[in-house]
Each structure stands twice: as C-alpha cells, then as structure tokens.
C-alpha positions as a printed Julia matrix, in Angstrom:
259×3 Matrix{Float64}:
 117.97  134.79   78.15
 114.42  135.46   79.75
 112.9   132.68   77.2
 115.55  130.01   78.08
 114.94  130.51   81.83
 111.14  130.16   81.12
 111.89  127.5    78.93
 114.31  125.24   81.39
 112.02  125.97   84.13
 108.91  124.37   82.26
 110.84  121.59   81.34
 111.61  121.0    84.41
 108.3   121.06   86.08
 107.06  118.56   83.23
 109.81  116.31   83.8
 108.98  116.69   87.83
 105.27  115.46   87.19
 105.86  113.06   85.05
 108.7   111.71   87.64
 105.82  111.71   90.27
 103.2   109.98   87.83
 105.48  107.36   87.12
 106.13  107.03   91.17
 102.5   106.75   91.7
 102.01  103.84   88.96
 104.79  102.27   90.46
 103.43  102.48   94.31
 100.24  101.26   93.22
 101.45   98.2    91.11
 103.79   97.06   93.49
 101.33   96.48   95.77
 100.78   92.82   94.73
 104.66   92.74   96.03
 104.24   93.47   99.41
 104.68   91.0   102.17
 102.21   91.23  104.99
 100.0    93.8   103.25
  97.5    94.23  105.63
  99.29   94.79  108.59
 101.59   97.02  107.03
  98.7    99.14  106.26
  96.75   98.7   109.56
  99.85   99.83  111.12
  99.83  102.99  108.57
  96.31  103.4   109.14
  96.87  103.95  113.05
 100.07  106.74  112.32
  98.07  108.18  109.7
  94.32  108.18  111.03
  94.37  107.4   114.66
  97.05  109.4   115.68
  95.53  112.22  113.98
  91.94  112.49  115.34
  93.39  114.72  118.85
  93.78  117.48  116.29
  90.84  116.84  114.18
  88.97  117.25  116.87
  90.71  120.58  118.47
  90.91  121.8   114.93
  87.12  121.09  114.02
  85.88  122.0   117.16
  87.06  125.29  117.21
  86.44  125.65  113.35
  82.91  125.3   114.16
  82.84  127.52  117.13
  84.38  130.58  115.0
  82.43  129.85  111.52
  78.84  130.24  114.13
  79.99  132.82  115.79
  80.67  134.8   112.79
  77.99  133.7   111.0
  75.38  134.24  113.83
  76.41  137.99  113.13
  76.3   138.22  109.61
  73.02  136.67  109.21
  71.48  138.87  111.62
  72.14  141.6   109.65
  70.33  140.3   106.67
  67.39  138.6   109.99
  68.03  135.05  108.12
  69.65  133.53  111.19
  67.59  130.58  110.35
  69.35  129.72  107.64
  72.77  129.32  110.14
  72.28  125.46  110.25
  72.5   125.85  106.41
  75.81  127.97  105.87
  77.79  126.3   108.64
  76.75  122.33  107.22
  77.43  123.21  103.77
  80.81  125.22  104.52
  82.29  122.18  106.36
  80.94  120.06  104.18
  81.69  121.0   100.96
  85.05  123.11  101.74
  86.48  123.6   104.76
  86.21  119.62  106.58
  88.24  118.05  103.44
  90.56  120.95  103.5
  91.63  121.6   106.46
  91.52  117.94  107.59
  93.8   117.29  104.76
  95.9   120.31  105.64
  96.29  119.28  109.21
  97.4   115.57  108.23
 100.02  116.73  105.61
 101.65  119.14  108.19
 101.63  116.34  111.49
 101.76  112.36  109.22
 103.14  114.1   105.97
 106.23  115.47  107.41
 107.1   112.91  109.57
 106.54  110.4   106.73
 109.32  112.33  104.0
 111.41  112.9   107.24
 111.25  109.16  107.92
 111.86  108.19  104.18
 114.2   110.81  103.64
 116.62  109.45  106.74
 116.15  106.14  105.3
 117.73  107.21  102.01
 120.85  109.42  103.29
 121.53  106.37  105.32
 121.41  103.98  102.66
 118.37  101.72  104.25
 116.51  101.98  100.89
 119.35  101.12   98.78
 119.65   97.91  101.63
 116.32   97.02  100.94
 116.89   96.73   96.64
 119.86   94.52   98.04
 117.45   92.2   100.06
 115.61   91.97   96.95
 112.57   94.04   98.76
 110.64   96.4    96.59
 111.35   99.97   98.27
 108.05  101.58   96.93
 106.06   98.86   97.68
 107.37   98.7   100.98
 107.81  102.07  102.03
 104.76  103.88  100.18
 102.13  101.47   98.83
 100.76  100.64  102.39
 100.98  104.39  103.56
  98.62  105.23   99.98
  96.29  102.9   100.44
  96.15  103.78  104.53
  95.63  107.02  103.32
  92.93  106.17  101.38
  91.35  104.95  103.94
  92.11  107.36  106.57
  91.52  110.78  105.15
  87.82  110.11  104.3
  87.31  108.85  107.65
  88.93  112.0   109.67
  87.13  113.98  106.93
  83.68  112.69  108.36
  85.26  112.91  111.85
  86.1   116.73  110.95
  82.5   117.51  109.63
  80.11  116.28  112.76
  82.91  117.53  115.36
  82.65  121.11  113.17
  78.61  120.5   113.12
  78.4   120.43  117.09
  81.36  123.27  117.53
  78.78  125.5   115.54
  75.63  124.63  117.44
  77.72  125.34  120.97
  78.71  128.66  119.35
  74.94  129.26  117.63
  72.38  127.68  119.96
  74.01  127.28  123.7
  76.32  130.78  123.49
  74.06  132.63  121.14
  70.56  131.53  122.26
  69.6   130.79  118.71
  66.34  127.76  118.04
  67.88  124.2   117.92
  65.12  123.24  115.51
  65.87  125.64  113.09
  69.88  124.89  113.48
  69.03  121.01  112.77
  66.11  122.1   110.24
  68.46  123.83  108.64
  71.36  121.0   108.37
  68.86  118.85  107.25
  67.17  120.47  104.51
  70.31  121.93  102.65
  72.67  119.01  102.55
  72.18  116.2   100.28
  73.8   113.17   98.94
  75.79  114.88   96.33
  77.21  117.45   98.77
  78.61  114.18  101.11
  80.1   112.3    97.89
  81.7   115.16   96.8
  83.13  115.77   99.99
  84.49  112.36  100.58
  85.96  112.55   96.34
  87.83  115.63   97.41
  89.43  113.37  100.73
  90.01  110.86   98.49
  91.86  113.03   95.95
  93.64  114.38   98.9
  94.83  111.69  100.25
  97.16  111.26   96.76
  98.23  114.22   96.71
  99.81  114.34   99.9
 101.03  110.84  100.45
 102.44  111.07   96.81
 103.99  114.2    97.41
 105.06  113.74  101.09
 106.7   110.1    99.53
 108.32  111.58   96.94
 110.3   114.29   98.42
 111.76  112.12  100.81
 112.94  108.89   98.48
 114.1   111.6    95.99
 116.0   113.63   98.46
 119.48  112.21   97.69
 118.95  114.05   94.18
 118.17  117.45   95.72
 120.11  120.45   94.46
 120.1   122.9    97.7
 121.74  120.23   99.97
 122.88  116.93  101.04
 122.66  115.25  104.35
 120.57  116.02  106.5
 119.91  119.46  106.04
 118.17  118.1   102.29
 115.86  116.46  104.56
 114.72  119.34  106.57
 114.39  121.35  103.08
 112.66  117.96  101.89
 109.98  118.11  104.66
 109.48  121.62  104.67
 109.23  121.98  100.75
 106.6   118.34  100.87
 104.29  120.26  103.6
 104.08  123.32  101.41
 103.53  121.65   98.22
 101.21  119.46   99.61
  98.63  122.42  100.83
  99.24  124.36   97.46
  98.27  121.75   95.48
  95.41  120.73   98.6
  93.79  124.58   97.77
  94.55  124.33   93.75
  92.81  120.66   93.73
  89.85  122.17   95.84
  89.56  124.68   93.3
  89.46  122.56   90.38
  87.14  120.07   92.14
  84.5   122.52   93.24
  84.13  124.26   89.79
  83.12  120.88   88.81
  81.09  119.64   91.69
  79.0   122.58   91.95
C-alpha cells in the first residue's frame, strides 16, 4: 500500500515536470507566432517591471535598513565594523536582492497573471482564441516570459543599490559609522563574478515563476480540488507557493555552484 502511494505520487510529479517542460518549449517556440510581439511584451514589461518597482523599493529599502542595523551590532562584537560595507554588498548581492525581488514579483505580477489566465480558461476565452486560429501560449505566455526576462534582472539591480543606500542610512547616518570605510568596503569585496551571478539567478527566476505562475492558471480546468472559480483561487495560491519553494531550492542549487 505505502509503496504504491510512493509510487503514484512520483509518477505523478514526473509526469507534472515533464507537462511544464513541454509548456515551456512550447511558449518559447511559439514566439515566432505572435502578432505584434513587441508591444505585447512592452505592455508585459510595464505590469511586470514597472508596476513593481513601489515595492522594490519599500522592500529593499527597509531590507537594507534591518541587514545594517543588525550587522552594525554583530560586527562590533568581533571590532570589524569595517568590514559592514562588505557583508551588507555581498548579502544583497549574491542572496537576498535576486530572492526576495523575485519573491515579491511572484506574490504581486505572478498571482494576478494565473488569476488572469485562469479566468480566461473557466470562461472559455482560451478555447475562443484556438477557434480564431490564435496560438494561446504564444499569446498569453510567450510575451509575459520574455518580459520577464527582461524585467526581473532589472528590479534585481533596482533591489541591490536601493538595499546598498538603506544600509548606509542604517550604518553611517543612524549609527555614526565612516562612509569611507562603508564604500571601501563595497568596493573592494564585490566583483564581476558576484554581479553575473546575481543577474543568472534573476534570470533563472524569472522562468521559474512565469512558467509556473502560467501554468497553473491555463491548466486549471484539469485541477482535482475544484472547478470554477474556487480552482482559480487554489490555482493562484498553490502558483505563489510553488513559485518561492522552487525560488529558495533554485538559490540553493545555484549558489553551491557559483561560490
């Protein structure tokens, strides 16, 4: 009994990722079949990116503030609070900017985006679209990947210098510690490696939760815990949670091979 339940359940999540592998070959070839490309994803690029900064910047800001501020009193402990430019440059940089940028933009543009979808398929607008000969992938998900793309990397950087200035306001102006050693500090620990890897892991991102948030809601029609409108609420709630599992379990698997 035990061994069948493990052994459905497997299947199951194999058949799920191959499902979503096949879904992401499929939004990135059909590309090439989208009418008015550009726009499409200029418009994506503005729900996605630009009507995300607000919170980048709240969430950054104050990310910055808190990392000094308990940083400025764990150093001290050890007297290294010239090394505080250091920690706080290569925390945001390497960890916590791609991750909790990506984080916030799955749970504000990644809901809204399987809620979206997922009304368009209880109400039969995506099936409407195969009947106007329209590619639904290409038209509902290619130009909301590739605005990702662009988008994520972008906030990512937006994140980091926003999270660089909410720790010198917390370290320098609150705490009274040396600007030159915060900015010495920033400048002699991060390098060019410790940027591209931070923009790879917004870039890897960026797929996962556009893939994810995508495919919950043009799949919810074959959901199991409910129909309607309800499957959409599970739909969005289950996207936003898989979406920062897999966020954390990517940054895992990244970082052991970045560092």
């Amino acid at each position: 009994m035990i061994q069948n339940i493990f052994s459905n359940t497997f299947l199951r999540i194999i058949d799920t990722l191959g499902a979503i592998a096949i879904f992401l070959f499929d939004a990135i070839f059909a590309t090439t079949k989208v009418k008015h490309l550009i726009s499409k994803i200029l418009n994506q690029v503005y729900v996605i990116g630009a009507q995300s900064i607000f919170v980048i910047l709240l969430i950054g800001l104050f990310t910055g503030l808190v990392l000094g501020l308990q940083a400025y009193y764990a150093m001290s402990m050890f007297e290294a609070q010239g090394m505080l430019g250091s920690l706080i440059s290569l925390t945001l940089i390497r960890e916590m900017g791609p991750v909790l940028t990506a984080i916030m933009v799955a749970a504000r543009a990644g809901s809204a985006m399987t809620a979206e979808i997922g009304v368009m398929r209880i109400s039969d607008q995506v099936d409407a679209l195969e009947v106007m000969d329209i590619h639904p992938i290409g038209y509902l998900v290619s130009p909301r990947l590739w605005a990702a793309i662009i988008s994520f990397p972008l906030l990512t950087a937006i994140f980091n210098i926003i999270g660089l200035f909410g720790g010198y306001l917390s370290a320098c102006v609150l705490l009274g510690l040396n600007t030159g050693r915060y900015m010495a500090g920033i400048e002699s620990s991060v390098t060019l490696s410790d940027v591209n890897g931070c923009f790879l892991k917004a870039f890897v991102f960026a797929i996962l939760v556009i893939l994810i948030c995508c495919y919950q809601g043009y799949f919810v029609h074959n959901r199991r815990d409910a129909k309607g409108p309800v499957a959409v609420g599970n739909a969005t709630t289950s996207a936003v949670v898989t979406s920062c599992v897999l966020i954390l379990i990517a940054d895992y698997i990244l970082s052991s091979f970045l560092l």
